[in-house]
GROMACS .gro file of C-alpha atoms in nm:
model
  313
    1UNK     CA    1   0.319  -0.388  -2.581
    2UNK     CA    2  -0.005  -0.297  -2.498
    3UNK     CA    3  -0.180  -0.404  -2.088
    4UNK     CA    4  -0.461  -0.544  -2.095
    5UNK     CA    5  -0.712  -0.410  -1.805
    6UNK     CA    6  -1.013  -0.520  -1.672
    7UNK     CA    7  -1.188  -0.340  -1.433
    8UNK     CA    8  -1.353  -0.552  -1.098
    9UNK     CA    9  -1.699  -0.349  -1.057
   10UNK     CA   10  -1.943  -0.217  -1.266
   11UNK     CA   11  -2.035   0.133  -1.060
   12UNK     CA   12  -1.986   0.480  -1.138
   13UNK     CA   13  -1.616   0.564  -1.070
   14UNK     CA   14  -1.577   0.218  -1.305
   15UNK     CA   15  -1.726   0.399  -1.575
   16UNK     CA   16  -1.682   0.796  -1.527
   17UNK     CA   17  -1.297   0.790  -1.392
   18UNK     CA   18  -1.113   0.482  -1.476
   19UNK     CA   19  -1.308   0.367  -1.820
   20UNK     CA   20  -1.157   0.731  -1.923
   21UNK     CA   21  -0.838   0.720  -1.776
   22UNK     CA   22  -0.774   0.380  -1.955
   23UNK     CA   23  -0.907   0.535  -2.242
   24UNK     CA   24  -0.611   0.802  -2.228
   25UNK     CA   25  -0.344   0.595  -2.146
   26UNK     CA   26  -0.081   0.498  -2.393
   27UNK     CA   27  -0.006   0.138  -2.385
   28UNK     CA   28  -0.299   0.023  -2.232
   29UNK     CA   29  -0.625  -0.097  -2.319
   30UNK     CA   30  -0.981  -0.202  -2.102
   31UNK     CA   31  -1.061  -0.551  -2.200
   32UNK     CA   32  -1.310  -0.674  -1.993
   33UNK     CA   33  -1.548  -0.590  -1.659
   34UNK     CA   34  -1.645  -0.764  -1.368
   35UNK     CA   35  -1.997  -0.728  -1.246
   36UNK     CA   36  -2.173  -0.942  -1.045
   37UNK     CA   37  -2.486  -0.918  -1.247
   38UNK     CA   38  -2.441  -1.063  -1.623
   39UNK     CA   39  -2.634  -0.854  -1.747
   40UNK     CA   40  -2.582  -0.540  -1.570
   41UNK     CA   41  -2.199  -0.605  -1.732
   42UNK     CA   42  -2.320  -0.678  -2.033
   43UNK     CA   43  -2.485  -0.344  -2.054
   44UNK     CA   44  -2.177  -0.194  -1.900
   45UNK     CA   45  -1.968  -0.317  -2.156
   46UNK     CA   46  -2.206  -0.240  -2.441
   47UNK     CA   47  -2.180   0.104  -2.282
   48UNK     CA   48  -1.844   0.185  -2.261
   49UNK     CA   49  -1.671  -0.019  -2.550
   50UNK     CA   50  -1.542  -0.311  -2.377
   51UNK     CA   51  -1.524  -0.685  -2.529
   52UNK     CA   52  -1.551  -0.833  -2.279
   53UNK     CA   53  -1.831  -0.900  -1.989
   54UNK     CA   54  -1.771  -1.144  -1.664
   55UNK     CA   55  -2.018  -1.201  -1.360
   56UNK     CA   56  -1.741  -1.493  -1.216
   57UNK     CA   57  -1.363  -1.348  -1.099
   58UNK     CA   58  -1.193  -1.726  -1.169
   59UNK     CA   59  -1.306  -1.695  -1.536
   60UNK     CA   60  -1.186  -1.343  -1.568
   61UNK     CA   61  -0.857  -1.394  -1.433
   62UNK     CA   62  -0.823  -1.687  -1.657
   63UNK     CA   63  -0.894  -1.473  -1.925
   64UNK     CA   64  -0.516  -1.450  -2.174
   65UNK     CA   65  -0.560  -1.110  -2.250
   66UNK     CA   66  -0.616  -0.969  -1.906
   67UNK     CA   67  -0.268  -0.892  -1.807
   68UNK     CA   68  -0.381  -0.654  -1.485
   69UNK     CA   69  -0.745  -0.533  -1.259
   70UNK     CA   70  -0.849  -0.282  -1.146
   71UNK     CA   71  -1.018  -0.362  -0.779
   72UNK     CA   72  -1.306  -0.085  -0.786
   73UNK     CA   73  -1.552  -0.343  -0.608
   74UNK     CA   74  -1.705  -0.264  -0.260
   75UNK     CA   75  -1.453  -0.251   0.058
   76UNK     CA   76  -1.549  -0.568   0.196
   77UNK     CA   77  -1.464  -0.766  -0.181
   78UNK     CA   78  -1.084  -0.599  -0.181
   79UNK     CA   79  -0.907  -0.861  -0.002
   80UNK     CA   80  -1.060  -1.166  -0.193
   81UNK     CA   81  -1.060  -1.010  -0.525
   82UNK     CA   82  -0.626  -0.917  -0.461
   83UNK     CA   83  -0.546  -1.214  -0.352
   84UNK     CA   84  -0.752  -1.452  -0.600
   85UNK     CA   85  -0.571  -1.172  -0.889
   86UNK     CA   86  -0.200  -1.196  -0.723
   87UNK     CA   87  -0.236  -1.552  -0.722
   88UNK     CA   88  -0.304  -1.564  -1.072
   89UNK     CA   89  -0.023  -1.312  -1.152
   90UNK     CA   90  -0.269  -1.016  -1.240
   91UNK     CA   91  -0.101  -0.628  -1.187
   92UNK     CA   92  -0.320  -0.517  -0.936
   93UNK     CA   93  -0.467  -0.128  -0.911
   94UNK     CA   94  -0.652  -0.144  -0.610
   95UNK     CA   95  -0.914   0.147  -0.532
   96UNK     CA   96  -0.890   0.298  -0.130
   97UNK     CA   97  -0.913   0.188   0.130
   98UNK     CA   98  -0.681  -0.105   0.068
   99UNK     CA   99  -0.923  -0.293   0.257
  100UNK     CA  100  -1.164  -0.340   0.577
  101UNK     CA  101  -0.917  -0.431   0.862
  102UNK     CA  102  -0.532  -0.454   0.911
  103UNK     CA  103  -0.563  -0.802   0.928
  104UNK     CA  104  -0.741  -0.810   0.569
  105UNK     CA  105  -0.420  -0.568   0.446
  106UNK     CA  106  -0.211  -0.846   0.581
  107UNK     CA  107  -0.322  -1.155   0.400
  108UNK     CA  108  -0.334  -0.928   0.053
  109UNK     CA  109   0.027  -0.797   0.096
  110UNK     CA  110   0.140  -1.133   0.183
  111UNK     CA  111  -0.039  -1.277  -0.160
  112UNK     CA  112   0.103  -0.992  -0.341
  113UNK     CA  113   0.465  -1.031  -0.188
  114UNK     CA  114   0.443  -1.409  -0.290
  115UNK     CA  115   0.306  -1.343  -0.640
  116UNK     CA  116   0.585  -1.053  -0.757
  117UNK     CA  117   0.298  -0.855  -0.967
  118UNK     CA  118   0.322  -0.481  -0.907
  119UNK     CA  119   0.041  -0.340  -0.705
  120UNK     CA  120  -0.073   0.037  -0.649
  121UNK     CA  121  -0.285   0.154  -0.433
  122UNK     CA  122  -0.579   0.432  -0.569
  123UNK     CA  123  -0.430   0.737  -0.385
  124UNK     CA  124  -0.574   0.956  -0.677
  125UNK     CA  125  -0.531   1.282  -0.505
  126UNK     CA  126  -0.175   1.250  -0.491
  127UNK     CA  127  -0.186   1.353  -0.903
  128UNK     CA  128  -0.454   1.636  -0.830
  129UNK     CA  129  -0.282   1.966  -0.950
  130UNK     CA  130  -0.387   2.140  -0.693
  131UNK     CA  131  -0.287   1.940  -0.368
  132UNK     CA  132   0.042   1.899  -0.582
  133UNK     CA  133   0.108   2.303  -0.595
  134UNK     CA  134  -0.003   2.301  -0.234
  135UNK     CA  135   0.278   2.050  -0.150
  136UNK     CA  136   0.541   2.193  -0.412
  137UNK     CA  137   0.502   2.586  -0.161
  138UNK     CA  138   0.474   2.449   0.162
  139UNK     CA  139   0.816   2.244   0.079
  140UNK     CA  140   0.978   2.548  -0.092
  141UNK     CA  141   0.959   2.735   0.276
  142UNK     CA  142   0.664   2.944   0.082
  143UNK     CA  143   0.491   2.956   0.480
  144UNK     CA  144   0.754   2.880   0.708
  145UNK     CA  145   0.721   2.537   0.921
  146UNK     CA  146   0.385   2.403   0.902
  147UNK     CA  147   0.233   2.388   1.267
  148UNK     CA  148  -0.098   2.284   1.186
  149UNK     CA  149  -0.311   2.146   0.894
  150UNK     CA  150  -0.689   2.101   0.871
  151UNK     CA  151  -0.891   2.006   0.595
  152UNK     CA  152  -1.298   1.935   0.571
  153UNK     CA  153  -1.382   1.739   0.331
  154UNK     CA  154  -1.765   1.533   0.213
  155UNK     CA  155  -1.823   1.300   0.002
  156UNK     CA  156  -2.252   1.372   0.027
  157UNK     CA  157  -2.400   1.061  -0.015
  158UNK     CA  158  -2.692   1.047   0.217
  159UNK     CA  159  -2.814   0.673   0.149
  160UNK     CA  160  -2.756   0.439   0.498
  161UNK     CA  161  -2.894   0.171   0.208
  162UNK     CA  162  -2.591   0.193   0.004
  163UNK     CA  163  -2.311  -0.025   0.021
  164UNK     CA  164  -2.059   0.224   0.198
  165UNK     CA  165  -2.336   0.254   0.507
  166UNK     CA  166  -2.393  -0.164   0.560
  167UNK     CA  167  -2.146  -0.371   0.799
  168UNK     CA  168  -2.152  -0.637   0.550
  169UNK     CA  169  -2.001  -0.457   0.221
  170UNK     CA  170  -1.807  -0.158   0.428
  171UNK     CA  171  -1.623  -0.081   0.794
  172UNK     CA  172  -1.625   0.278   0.701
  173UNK     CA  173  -1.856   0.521   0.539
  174UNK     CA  174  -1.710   0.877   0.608
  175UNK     CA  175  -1.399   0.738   0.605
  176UNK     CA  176  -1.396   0.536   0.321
  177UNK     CA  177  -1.521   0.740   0.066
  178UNK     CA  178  -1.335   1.051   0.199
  179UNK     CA  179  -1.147   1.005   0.500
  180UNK     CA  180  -0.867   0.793   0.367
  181UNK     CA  181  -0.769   0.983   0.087
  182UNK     CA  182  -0.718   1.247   0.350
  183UNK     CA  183  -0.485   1.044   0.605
  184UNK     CA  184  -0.305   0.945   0.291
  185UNK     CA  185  -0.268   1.302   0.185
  186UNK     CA  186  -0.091   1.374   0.557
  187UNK     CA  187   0.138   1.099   0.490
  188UNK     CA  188   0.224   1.195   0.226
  189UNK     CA  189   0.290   1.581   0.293
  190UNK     CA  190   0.414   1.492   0.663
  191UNK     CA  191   0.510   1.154   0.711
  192UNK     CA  192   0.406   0.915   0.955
  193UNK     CA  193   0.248   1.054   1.240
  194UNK     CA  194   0.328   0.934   1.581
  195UNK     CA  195  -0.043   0.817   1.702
  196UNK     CA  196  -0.372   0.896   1.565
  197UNK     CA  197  -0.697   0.975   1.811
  198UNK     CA  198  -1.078   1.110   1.734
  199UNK     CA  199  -1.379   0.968   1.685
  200UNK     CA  200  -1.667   0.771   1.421
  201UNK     CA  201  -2.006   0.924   1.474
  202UNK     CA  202  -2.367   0.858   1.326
  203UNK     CA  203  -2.614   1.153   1.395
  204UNK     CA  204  -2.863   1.055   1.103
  205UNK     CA  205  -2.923   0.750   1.064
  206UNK     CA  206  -2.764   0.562   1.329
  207UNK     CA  207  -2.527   0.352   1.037
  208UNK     CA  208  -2.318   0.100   1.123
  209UNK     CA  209  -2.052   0.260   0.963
  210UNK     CA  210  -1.926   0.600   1.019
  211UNK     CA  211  -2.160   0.952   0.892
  212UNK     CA  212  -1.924   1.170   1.014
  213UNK     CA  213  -1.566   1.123   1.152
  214UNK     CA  214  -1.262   1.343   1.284
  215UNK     CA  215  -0.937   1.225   1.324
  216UNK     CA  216  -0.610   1.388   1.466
  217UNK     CA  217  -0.262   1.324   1.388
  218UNK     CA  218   0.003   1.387   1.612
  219UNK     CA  219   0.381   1.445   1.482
  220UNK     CA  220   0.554   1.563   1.803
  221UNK     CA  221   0.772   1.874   1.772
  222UNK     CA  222   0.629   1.942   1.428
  223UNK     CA  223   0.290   1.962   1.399
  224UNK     CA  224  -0.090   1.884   1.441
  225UNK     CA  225  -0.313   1.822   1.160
  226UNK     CA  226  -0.664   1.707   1.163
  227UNK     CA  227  -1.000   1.620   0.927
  228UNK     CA  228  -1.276   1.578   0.960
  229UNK     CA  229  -1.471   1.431   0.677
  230UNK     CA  230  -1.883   1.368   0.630
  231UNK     CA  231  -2.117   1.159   0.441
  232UNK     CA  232  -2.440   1.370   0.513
  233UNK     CA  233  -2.366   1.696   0.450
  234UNK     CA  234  -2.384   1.840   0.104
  235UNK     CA  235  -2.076   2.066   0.095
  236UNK     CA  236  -1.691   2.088   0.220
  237UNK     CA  237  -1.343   2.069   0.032
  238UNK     CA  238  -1.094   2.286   0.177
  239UNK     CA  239  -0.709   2.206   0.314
  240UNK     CA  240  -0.569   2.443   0.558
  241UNK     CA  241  -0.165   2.457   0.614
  242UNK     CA  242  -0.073   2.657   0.873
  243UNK     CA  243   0.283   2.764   0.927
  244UNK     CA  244   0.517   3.036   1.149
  245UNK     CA  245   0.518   3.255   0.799
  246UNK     CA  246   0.175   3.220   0.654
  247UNK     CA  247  -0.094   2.998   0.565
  248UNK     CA  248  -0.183   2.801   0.238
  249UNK     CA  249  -0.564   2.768   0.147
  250UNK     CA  250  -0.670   2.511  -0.086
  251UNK     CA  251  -1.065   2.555  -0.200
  252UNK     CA  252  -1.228   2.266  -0.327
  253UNK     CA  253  -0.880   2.062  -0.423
  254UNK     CA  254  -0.977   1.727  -0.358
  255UNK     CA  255  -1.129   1.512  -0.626
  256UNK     CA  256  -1.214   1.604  -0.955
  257UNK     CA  257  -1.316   1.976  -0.916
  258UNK     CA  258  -1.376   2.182  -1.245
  259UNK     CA  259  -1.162   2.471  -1.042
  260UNK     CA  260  -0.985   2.501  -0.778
  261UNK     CA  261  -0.836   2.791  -0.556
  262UNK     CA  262  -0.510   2.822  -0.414
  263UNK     CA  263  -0.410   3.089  -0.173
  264UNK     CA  264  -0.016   3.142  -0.033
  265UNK     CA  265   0.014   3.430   0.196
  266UNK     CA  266  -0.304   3.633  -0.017
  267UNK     CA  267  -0.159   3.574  -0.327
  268UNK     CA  268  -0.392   3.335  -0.566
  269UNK     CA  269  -0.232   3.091  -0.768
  270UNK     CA  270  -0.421   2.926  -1.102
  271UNK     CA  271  -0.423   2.572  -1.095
  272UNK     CA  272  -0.477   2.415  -1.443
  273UNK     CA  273  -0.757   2.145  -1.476
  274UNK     CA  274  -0.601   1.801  -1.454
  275UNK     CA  275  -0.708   1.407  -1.458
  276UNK     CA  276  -0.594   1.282  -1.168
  277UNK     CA  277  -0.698   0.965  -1.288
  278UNK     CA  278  -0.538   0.979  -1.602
  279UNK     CA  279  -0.198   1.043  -1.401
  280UNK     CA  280  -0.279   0.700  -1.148
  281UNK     CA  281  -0.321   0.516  -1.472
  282UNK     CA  282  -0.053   0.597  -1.623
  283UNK     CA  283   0.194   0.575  -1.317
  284UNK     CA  284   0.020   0.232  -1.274
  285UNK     CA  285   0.090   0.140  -1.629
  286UNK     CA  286   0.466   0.266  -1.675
  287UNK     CA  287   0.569   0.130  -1.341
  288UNK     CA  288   0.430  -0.216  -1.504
  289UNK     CA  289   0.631  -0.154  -1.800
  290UNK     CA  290   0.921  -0.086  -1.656
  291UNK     CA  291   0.885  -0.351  -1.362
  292UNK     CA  292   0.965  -0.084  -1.120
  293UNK     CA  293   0.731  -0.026  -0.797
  294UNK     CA  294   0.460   0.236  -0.841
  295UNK     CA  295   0.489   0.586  -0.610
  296UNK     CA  296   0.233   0.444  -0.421
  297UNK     CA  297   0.300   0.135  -0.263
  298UNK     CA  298   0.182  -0.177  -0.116
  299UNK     CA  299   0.343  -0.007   0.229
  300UNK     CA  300   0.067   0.338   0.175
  301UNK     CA  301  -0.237   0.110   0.162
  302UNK     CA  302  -0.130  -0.130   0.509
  303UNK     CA  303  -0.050   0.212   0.674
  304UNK     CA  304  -0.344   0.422   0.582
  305UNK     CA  305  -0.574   0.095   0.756
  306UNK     CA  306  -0.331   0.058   1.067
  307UNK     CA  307  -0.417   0.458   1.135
  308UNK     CA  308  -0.792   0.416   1.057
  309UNK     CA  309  -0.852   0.168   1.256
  310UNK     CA  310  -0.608   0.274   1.590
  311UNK     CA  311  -0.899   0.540   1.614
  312UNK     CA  312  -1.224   0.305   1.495
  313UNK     CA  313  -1.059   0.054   1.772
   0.00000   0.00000   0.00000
């Protein structure tokens, strides 16, 4: 059996990660795009080899041969695209943040829990090679207890006129195209934190939505780990795990580096070059297959909101 895919959004991640990643993918095959520009999908399609072009979601999702989406559409269009998708029994990859408000994650998971379609959230870094050596020493005892993490991370992308910087496609900017990933990442090396404090600022341009944001978690009696992530700088992608035997040092490990450093107590490890969005995919796809739930669940997407927006609020 082969899954039929069709992305929702016609941007760049649409056509240099998950096009490819499809591409890769046993048992699964991209079918058709959403754009909301005929045309501009058209050309997309033309472009990348898919049959099929849509500017309306209702005729999409009618389509027979789309049997799941991937929601790579602006922040704002997540929770109407997952519901409209769950509702017409679509498997549903949806790209991060899950949406723009915990009230927003709310309605979608209880669309999704009513539909019984597998959904995934787009927590790509959790198959990045190098976060996963990072996580595979600090749970081997490689550096002791971990006390404190840091990581600084960008995402440069220094246009208040794009859709991450305006109220009415985004709630985040900073935080959305970097910052999320990263409170995932904590969860997912740490567990839920106990509360969440910092701060959204906007030096530059004054954006609605956040430029440049740092956020602490708190796990009582274990540790303290904090990011702080930035839309308007040009460079930073480094995680920091501190522990009562040693550090681990991860040098540009997020996204889709071309190499990536990882130190354990001054000894370098080589990391080999992975798609992490190959490995989403495919998790995506086999949990569909097997009509299992994906590692990353409906759950990780709620959560990651609830802590983003304890801070923004």
């Amino acid at each position: 059996m082969t899954i039929g895919i069709a992305v929702l959004g016609a941007g760049r991640i649409a056509e240099t990660a998950f096009v490819p990643a499809v591409a890769k993918t046993d048992g699964a095959e991209m079918v058709a795009v959403l754009s909301r520009d005929q045309a501009r999908g058209e050309a997309f399609a033309a472009k990348c080899g898919i049959a099929r072009a849509y500017s309306d979601l209702d005729q999409l999702l009618g389509d027979d041969r789309v049997d799941a989406v991937i929601v790579a559409s602006p922040d704002a269009l997540h929770e109407s695209q997952v519901i409209a998708a769950a509702k017409a029994g679509k498997h549903i990859l949806c790209e991060k943040p899950m949406a723009t408000t915990v009230a927003g994650c709310e309605r979608m998971a209880d669309a999704v829990r009513a539909s019984g379609v597998t959904f995934m959230m787009g927590f790509t870094n959790r198959f990045n090679s190098g976060l996963q050596k990072m996580k595979q020493l600090m749970e081997a005892g490689e550096i002791g207890d971990v006390r404190y993490a840091r990581v600084f991370l960008t995402t440069f992308a220094n246009d208040p006129n794009a859709w991450r910087g305006q109220s009415e496609t985004a709630r985040y900017w900073a935080m959305s195209a970097s910052g999320t990933h990263v409170v995932d990442l904590y969860r997912w090396f740490f567990g839920e934190p106990a509360r969440a404090g910092g701060g959204l600022f906007s030096p530059v341009h004054g954006s609605a939505n956040d430029e440049i944001s740092t956020y602490v978690l708190d796990y009582p009696g274990r540790l303290v780990a904090e990011l702080t992530v930035a839309a308007i700088v040009p460079t930073g992608n480094r995680l920091e795990l501190h522990g009562d035997k040693g550090a681990i040092i991860g040098e540009n490990v997020f996204g889709r580096p071309q190499a990536q450093t990882i130190t354990c107590n001054g000894r370098d490890h080589d990391i080999a070059p992975s798609d992490s969005f190959a490995g989403e995919i495919g998790e995506f796809v086999a949990a569909i297959a097997e009509g299992r739930a994906p590692s990353i669940t409906l759950e990780d997407g709620v959560r990651n909101i609830q802590i983003m927006e304890a801070v923004r609020d």
